[in-house]
Coordinates of C-alpha atoms in Angstrom, one line a residue:
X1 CA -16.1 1.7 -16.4
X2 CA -15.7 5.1 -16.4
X3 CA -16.3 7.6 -19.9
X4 CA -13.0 9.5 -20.6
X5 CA -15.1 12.8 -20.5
X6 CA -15.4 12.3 -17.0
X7 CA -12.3 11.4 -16.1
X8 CA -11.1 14.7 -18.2
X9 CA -13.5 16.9 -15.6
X10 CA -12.8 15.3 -12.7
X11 CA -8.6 15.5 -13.5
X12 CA -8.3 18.8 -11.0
X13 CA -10.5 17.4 -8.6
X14 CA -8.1 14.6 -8.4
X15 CA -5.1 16.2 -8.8
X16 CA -6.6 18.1 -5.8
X17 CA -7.8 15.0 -3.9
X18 CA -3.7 13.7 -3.9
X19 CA -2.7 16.3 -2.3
X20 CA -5.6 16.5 0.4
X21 CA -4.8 12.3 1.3
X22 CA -1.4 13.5 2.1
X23 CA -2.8 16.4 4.0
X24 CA -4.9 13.9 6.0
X25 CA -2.1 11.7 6.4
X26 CA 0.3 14.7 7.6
X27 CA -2.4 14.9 10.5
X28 CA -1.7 11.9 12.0
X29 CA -5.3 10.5 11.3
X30 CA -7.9 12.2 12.9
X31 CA -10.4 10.1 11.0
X32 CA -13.5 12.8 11.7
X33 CA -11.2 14.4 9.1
X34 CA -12.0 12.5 6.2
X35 CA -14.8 13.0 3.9
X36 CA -15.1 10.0 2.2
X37 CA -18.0 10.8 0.3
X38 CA -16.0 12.6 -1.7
X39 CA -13.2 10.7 -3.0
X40 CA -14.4 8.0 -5.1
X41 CA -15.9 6.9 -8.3
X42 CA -16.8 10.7 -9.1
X43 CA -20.7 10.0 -8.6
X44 CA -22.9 11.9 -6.5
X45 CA -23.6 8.9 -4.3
X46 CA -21.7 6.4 -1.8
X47 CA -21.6 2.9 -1.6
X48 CA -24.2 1.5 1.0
X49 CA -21.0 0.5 3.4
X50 CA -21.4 2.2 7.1
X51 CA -18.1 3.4 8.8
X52 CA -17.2 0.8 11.6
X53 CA -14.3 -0.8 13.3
X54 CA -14.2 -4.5 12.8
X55 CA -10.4 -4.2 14.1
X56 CA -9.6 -7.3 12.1
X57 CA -6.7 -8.2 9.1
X58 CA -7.8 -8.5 5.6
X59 CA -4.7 -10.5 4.0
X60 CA -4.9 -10.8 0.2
X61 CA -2.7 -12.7 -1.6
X62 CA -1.2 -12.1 -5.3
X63 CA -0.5 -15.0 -7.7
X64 CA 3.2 -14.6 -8.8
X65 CA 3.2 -12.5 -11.8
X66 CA 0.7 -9.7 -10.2
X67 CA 2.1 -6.3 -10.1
X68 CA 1.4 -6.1 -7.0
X69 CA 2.0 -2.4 -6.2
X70 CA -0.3 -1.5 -8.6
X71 CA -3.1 -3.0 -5.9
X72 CA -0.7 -2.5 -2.6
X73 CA 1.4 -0.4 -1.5
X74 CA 2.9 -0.2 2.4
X75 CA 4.6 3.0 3.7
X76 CA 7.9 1.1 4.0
X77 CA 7.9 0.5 0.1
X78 CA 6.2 4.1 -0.9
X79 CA 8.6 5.9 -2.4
X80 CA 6.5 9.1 -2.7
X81 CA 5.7 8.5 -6.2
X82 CA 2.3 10.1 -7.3
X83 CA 1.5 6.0 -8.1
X84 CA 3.0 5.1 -4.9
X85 CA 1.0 7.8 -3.0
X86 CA -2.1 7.1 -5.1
X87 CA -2.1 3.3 -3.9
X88 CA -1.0 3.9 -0.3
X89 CA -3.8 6.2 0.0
X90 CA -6.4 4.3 -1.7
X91 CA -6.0 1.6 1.3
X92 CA -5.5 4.1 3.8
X93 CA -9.3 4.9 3.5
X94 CA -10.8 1.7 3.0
X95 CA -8.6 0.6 5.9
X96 CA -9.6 3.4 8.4
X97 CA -13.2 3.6 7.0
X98 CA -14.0 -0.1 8.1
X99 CA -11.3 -0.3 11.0
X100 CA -8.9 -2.9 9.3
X101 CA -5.3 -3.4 8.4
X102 CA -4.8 -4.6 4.6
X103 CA -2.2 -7.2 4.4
X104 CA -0.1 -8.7 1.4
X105 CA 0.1 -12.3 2.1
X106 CA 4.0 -13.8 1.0
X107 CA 4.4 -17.2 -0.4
X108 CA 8.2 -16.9 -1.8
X109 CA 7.6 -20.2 -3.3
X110 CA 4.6 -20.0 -4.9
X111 CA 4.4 -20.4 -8.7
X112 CA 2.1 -19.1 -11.2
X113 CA 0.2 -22.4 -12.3
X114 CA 0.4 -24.1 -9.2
X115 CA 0.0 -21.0 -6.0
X116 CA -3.9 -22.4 -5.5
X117 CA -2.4 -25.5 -3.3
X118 CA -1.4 -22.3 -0.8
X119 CA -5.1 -21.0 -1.1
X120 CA -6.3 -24.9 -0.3
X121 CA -4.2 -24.7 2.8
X122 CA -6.0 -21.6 3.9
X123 CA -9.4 -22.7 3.2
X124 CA -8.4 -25.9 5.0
X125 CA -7.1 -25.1 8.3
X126 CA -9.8 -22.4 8.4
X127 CA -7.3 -19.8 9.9
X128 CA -8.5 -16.8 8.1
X129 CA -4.8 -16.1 7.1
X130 CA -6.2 -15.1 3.6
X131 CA -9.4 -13.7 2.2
X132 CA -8.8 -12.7 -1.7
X133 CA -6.5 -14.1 -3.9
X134 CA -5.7 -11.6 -7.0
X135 CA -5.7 -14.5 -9.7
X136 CA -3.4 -15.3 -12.6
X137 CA -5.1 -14.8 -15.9
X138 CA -5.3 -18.2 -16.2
X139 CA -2.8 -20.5 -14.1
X140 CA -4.6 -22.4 -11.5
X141 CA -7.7 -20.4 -11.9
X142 CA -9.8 -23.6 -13.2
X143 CA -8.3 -25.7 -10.2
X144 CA -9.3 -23.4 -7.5
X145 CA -13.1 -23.3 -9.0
X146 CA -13.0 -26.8 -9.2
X147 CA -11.7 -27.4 -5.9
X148 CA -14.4 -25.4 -4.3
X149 CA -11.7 -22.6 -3.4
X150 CA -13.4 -20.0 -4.0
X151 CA -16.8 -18.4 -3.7
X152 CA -19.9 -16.6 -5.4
X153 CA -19.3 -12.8 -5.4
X154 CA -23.1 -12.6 -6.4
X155 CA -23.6 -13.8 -2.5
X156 CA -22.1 -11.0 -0.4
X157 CA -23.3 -7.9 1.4
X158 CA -21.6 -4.9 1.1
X159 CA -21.0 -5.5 -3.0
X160 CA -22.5 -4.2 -5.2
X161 CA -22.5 -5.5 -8.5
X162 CA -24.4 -3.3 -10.3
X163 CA -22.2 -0.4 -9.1
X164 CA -20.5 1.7 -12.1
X165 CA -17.3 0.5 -10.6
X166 CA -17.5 -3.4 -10.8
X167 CA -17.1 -4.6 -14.4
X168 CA -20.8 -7.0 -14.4
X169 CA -20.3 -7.3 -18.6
X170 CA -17.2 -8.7 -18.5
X171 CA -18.2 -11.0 -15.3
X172 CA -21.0 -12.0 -17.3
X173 CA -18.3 -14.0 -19.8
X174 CA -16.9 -16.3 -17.1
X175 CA -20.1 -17.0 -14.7
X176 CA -20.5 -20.4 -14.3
X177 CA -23.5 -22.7 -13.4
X178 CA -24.9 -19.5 -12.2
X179 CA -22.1 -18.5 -10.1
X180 CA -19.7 -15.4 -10.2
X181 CA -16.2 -17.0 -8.8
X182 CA -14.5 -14.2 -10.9
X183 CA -15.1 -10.7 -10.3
X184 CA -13.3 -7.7 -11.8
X185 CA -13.9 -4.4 -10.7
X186 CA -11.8 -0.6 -11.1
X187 CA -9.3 -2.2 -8.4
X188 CA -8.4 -4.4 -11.0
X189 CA -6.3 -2.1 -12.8
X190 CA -6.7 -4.0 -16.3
X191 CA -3.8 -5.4 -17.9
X192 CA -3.8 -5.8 -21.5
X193 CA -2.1 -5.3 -25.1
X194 CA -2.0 -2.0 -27.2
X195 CA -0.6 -1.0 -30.3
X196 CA 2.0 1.7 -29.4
X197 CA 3.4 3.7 -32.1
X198 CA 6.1 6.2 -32.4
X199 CA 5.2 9.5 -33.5
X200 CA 7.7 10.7 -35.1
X201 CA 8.0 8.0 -37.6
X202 CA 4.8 8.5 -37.9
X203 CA 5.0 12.4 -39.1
X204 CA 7.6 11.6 -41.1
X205 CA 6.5 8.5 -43.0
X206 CA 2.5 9.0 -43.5
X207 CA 2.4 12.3 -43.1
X208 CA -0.7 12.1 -46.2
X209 CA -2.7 10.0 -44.0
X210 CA -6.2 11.8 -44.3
X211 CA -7.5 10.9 -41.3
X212 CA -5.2 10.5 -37.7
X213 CA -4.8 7.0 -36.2
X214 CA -7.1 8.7 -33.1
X215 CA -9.9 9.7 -35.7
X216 CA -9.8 6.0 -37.3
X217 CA -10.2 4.5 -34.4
X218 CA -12.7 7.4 -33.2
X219 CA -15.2 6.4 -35.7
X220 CA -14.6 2.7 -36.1
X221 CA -12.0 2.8 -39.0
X222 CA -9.1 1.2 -37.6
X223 CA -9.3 -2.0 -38.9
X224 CA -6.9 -5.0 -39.9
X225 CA -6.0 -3.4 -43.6
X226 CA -5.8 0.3 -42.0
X227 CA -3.0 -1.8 -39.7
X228 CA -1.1 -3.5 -42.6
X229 CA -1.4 -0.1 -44.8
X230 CA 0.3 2.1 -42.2
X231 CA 2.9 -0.7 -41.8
X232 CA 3.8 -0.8 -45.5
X233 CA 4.6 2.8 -45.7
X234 CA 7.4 2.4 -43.7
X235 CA 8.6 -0.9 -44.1
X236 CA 12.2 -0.6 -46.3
X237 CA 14.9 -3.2 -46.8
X238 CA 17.6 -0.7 -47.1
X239 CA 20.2 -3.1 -48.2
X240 CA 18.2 -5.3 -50.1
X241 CA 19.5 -8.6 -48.0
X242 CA 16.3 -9.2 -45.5
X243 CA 16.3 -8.4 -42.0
X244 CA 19.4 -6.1 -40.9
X245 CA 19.9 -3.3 -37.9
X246 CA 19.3 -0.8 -40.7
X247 CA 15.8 -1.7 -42.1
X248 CA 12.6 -0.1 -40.5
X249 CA 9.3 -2.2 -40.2
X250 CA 5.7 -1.2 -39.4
X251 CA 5.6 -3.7 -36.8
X252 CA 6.8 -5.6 -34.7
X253 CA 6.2 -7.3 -31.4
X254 CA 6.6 -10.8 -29.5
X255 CA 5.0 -13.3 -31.3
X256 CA 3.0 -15.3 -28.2
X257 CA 1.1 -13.8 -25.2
X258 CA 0.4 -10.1 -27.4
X259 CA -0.9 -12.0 -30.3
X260 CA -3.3 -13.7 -28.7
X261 CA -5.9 -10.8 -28.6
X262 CA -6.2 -10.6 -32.2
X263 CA -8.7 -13.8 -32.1
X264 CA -10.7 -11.7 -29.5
X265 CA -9.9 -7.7 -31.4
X266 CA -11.6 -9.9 -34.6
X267 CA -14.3 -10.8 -32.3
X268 CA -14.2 -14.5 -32.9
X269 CA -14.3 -16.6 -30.2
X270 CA -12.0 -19.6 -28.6
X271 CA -15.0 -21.4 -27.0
X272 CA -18.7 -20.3 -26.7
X273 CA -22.0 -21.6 -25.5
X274 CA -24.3 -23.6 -27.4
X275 CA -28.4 -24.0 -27.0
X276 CA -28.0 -25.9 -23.9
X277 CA -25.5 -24.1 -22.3
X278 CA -22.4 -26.7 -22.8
X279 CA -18.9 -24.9 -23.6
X280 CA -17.5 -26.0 -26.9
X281 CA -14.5 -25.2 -29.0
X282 CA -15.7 -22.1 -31.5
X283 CA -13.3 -21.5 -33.7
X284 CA -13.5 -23.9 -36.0
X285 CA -17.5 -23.4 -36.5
X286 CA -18.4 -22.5 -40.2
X287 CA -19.1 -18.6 -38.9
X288 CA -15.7 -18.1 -38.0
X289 CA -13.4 -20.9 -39.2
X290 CA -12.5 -18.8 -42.3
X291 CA -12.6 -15.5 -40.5
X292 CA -9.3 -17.1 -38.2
X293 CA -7.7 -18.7 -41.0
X294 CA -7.4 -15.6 -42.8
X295 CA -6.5 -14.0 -39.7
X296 CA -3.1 -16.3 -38.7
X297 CA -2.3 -16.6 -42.8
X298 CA -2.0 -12.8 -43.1
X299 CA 0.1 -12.6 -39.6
X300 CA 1.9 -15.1 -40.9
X301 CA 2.7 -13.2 -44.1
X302 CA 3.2 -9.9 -42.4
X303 CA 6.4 -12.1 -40.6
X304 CA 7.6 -13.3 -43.5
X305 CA 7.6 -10.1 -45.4
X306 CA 10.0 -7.4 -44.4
X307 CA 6.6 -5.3 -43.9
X308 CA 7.0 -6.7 -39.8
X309 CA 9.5 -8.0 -37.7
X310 CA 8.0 -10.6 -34.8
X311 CA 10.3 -12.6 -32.2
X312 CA 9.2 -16.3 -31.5
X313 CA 10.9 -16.0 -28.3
X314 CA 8.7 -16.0 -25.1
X315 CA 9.0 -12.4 -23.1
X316 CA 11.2 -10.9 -25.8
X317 CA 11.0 -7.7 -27.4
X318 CA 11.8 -7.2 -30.6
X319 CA 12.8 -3.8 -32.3
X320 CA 10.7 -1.5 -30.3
X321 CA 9.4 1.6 -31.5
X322 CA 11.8 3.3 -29.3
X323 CA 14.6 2.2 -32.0
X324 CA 13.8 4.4 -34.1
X325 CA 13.1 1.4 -36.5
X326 CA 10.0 0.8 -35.9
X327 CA 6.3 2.6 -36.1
X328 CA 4.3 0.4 -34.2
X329 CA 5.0 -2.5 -31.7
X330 CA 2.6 -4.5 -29.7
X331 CA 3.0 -3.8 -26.3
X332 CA 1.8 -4.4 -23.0
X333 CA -0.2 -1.4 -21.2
X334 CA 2.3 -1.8 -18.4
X335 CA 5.5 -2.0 -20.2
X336 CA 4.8 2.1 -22.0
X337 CA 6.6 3.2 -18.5
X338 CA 9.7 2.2 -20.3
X339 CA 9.2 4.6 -23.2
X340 CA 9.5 7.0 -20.5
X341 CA 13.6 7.0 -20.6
X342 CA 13.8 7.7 -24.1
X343 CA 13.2 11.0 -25.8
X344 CA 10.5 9.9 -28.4
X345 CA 6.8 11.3 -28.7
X346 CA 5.0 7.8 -28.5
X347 CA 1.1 6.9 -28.9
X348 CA -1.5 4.4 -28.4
X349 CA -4.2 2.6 -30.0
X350 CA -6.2 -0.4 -29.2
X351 CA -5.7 -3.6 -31.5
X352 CA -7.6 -3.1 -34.5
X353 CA -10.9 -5.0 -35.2
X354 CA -11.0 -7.7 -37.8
X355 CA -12.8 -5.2 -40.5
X356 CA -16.0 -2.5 -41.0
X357 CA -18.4 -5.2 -40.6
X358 CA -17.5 -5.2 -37.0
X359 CA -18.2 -1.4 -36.3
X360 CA -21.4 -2.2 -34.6
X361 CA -19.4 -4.4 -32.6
X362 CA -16.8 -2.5 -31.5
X363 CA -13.4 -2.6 -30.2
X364 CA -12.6 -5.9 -28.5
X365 CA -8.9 -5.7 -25.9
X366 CA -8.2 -9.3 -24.3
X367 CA -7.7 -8.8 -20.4
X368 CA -4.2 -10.1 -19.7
X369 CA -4.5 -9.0 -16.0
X370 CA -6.0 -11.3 -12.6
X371 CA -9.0 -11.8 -11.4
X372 CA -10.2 -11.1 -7.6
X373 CA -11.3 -14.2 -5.9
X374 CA -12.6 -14.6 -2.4
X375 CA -12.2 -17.8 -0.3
X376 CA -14.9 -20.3 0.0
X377 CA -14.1 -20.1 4.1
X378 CA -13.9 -17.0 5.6
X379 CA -14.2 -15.4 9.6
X380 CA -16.4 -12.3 8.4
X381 CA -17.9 -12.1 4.5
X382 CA -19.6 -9.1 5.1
X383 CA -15.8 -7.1 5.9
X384 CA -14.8 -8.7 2.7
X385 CA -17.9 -7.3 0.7
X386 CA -17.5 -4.2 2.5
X387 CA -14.0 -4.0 1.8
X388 CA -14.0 -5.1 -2.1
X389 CA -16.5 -2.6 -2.6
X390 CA -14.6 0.2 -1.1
X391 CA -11.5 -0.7 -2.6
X392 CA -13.3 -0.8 -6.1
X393 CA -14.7 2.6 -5.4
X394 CA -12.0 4.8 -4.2
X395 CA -9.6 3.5 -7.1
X396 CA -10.4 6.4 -9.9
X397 CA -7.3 8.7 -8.5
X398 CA -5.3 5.3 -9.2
X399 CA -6.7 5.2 -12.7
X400 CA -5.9 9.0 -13.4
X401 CA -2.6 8.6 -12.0
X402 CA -1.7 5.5 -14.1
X403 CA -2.8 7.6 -16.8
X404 CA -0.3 10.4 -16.3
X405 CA 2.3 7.5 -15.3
X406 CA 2.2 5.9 -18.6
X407 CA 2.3 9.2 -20.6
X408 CA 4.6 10.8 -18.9
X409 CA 2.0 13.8 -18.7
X410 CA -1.2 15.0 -17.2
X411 CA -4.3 13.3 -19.0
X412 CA -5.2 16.7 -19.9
X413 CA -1.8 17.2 -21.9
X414 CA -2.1 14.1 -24.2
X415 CA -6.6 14.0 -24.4
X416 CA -5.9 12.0 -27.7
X417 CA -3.8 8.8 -25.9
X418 CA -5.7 9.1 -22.7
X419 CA -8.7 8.1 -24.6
X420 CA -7.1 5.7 -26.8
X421 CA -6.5 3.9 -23.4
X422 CA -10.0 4.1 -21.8
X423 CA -11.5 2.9 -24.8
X424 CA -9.2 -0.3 -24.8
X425 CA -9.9 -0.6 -20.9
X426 CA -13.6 0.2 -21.4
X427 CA -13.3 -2.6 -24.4
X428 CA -11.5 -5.2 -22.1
X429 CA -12.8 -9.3 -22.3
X430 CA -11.8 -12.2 -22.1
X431 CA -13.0 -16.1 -23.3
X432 CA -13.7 -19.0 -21.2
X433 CA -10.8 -20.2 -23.8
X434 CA -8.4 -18.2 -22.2
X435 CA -9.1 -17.9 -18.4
X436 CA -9.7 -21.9 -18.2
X437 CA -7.2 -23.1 -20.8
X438 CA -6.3 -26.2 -18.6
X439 CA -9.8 -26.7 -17.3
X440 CA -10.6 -30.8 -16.9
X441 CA -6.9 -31.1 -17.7
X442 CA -3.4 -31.6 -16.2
X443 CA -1.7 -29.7 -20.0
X444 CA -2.2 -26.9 -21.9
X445 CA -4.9 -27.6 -24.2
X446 CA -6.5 -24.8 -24.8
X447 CA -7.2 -22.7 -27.6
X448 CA -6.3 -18.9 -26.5
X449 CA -2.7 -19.9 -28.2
X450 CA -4.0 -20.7 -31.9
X451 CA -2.7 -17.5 -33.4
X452 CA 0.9 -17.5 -31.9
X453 CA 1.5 -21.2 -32.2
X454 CA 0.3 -21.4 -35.5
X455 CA 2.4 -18.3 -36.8
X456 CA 6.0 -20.2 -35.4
X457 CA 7.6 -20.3 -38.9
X458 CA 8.7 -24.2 -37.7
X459 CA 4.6 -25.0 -37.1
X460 CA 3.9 -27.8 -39.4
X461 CA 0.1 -27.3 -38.9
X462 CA -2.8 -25.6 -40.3
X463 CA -5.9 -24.0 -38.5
X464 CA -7.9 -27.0 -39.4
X465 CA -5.6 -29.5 -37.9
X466 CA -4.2 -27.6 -34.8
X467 CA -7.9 -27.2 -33.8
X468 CA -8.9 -31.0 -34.5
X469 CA -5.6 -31.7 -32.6
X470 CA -7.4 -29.9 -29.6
X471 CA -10.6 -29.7 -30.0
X472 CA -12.3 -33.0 -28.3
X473 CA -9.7 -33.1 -24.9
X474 CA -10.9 -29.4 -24.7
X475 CA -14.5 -30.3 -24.9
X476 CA -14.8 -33.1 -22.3
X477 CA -12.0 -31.5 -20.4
X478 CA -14.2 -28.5 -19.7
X479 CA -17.4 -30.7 -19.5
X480 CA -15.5 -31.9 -16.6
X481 CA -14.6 -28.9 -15.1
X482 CA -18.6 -27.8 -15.0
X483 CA -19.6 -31.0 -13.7
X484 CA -17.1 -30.6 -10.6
X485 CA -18.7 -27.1 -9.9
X486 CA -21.2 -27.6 -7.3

């Protein structure tokens, strides 16, 4: 992943490169016209991908919940949006570059945890009516592994895995008997959970802070306590009777999808590997067992105070910082577009690690985004190599631009929240706990839900128990799931 230094130099160089796709575009597509060396990761190199024609389709399909137009955008749907524009153009080079035409594949039907059964059809009747499927973050992901949908990305020419632009660290979590059927790269514009905070409130209620939220998390301060401290300071029960539409909080956010990275911002893990290689349940080892119990007991605490206010609600939002309620809420990196329509100053951090003993660690953000996979049968690997890696490359003008979508200003007018975000995407993981939660199973087993189920004020169980509860389907379920990996 890119530094935010460079993405700060190379901000008029975009800016510039937008407006010269469009002049292209306005041309009618002389394709001698485009200098594609030029437009890409900002390196002074190109990927090893000659131009050609293979005049052929290469139809991706998005698992239902993908926003899509983040990754595809035709010229019926582009509303001349800088994103929209950014997109469009993106695939308008790869696809005159190579001589293809990139197609959305539609299954109306399809459903999160069960749209592999569409990628089994394809791989079956050998058709090549789709070659990538952009991934849920975890709904059918185990099944199409399992079912020998999909394919080692480690095996194609024309990628480059080693390339600045393909994310090999975070790959190297989720390879599998020796095999990368997950890949992310800088198409996959990553998906995850900050913590947004109104700056106003901010000014007005810790204005003797002696160091910025930015600087703490600059030099490896923002931790758990740093959180709860900023929280109290604003936290008052104005009327003295609990929660009303007149008390402010700290925070607040949906207690269940959000609150599952503060397992991985604490850096302990769901499942890990032990000396032979087998995937077992972590949590519950001596190392971290009382690390997460302290974790969920003082989330807990924080919801039953009137320090926080958290819904137990799936998808709901509760008291955002746009309220004027609240100073920080945990938020989605896609959902800040709505701050947009209010008039508020707003920032970002990423989630805050467990404490200081994790400073040489650093700052962990759980990827809540897809994956790209690529068929196990397809009519010509080396266009889809050719095509991944071009896509992957020419996607930094989309990551500038979703920059200065989400704040509402040019990187260069908000330096502080531009690298609050690269450092939670250049920080973004995941757990085999999370992307194959069902693995070996027909139920959700798996552990990336401790923290949220446990914190339900109606949950009868402690850590202890919850993970006992779970611990031994996970373990042969995902003994399983490796054993049916060829």
């Amino acid at each position: 992943m890119k530094r935010f230094i460079r993405i700060l130099l190379l901000l008029l160089v975009a800016i510039l490169s937008l407006s010269v796709f469009i002049a292209c575009d306005e041309k009618e597509g002389d394709e001698d016209d485009w200098d594609d060396s030029q437009f890409g990761a900002g390196e002074d190199f190109f990927p090893d991908v000659e131009r050609t024609d293979y005049d052929m389709d290469f139809n991706i399909f998005f698992a239902p919940s993908t926003t899509v137009d983040l990754y595809y955008m035709d010229d019926e749907k582009n509303d001349g949006s800088p994103m929209d524009e950014s997109v469009f153009n993106r695939q308008e080079r790869v696809q005159r570059y190579l001589g293809i035409d990139i197609i959305s594949v539609e299954f109306p039907d399809a459903k999160f945890d069960s749209y592999n059964t569409y990628v089994q059809t394809a791989v079956n009747n050998m058709d090549g009516t789709m070659d990538m499927v952009m991934t849920h973050v975890h709904g059918a992901v185990g099944a199409l592994i399992s079912d020998n949908l999909l394919t080692d990305l480690s095996d194609f020419d024309g990628i480059d895995l080693e390339a600045e632009y393909w994310n090999m660290e975070f790959m190297d979590t989720l390879e599998l008997n020796g095999n990368y059927f997950l890949g992310l790269s800088d198409y996959n514009l990553m998906s995850t959970y900050v913590v947004a905070f109104n700056k106003d409130m901010l000014a007005l209620y810790a204005s003797s802070m002696e160091k910025s939220i930015y600087d703490l998390v600059r030099d490896y301060e923002w931790t758990l306590d740093e959180m709860i401290s900023l929280a109290n300071l604003v936290s008052m029960d104005k009327t003295g009777d609990g929660k009303t539409t007149d008390d402010t909080y700290g925070i607040t956010g949906t207690c269940w999808v959000s609150f599952c990275g503060f397992l991985t911002s604490s850096d302990i893990p769901m499942m890990e590997q032990d000396t032979s290689g087998a995937y077992t349940v972590a949590i519950n080892k001596p190392q971290y067992f009382e690390k997460a119990d302290n974790l969920i007991t003082t989330l807990k605490e924080l919801g039953a105070s009137n320090c926080a206010w958290f819904d137990y609600q799936y998808h709901v939002n509760s008291v955002p910082i746009t309220s004027g309620r609240a100073l920080m809420h945990i938020a989605s990196t896609g959902s800040l577009t709505s701050y947009l329509d209010y008039n508020i100053e707003f920032g970002v951090a990423p989630f805050p690690m467990y404490d200081l003993d994790q400073a040489s660690v650093g700052y962990k953000s759980l990827q809540w985004g897809g994956y790209i996979g690529v068929l196990s049968y397809l009519r010509k690997p080396i266009m889809v190599g050719e095509a991944l890696e071009l896509l992957a490359f020419y996607s930094e003008n989309v990551k500038i631009t979703f920059y200065e979508k989400l704040l509402g200003k040019q990187v260069a007018d908000m330096p502080d929240d531009a690298a609050m975000l690269e450092i939670v995407w250049d920080s973004v993981t995941t757990d085999v706990g999370q992307t194959f939660i069902t693995a070996g199973t027909t139920t959700n087993t798996g552990v990336c839900y401790t923290v949220p189920e446990l914190m339900w004020p109606s949950a009868t169980q402690n850590l202890a128990s919850y993970i006992k509860s779970k611990e031994t389907q996970i373990n042969t379920g995902f003994k399983k799931f490796l054993n049916d990996i060829d």
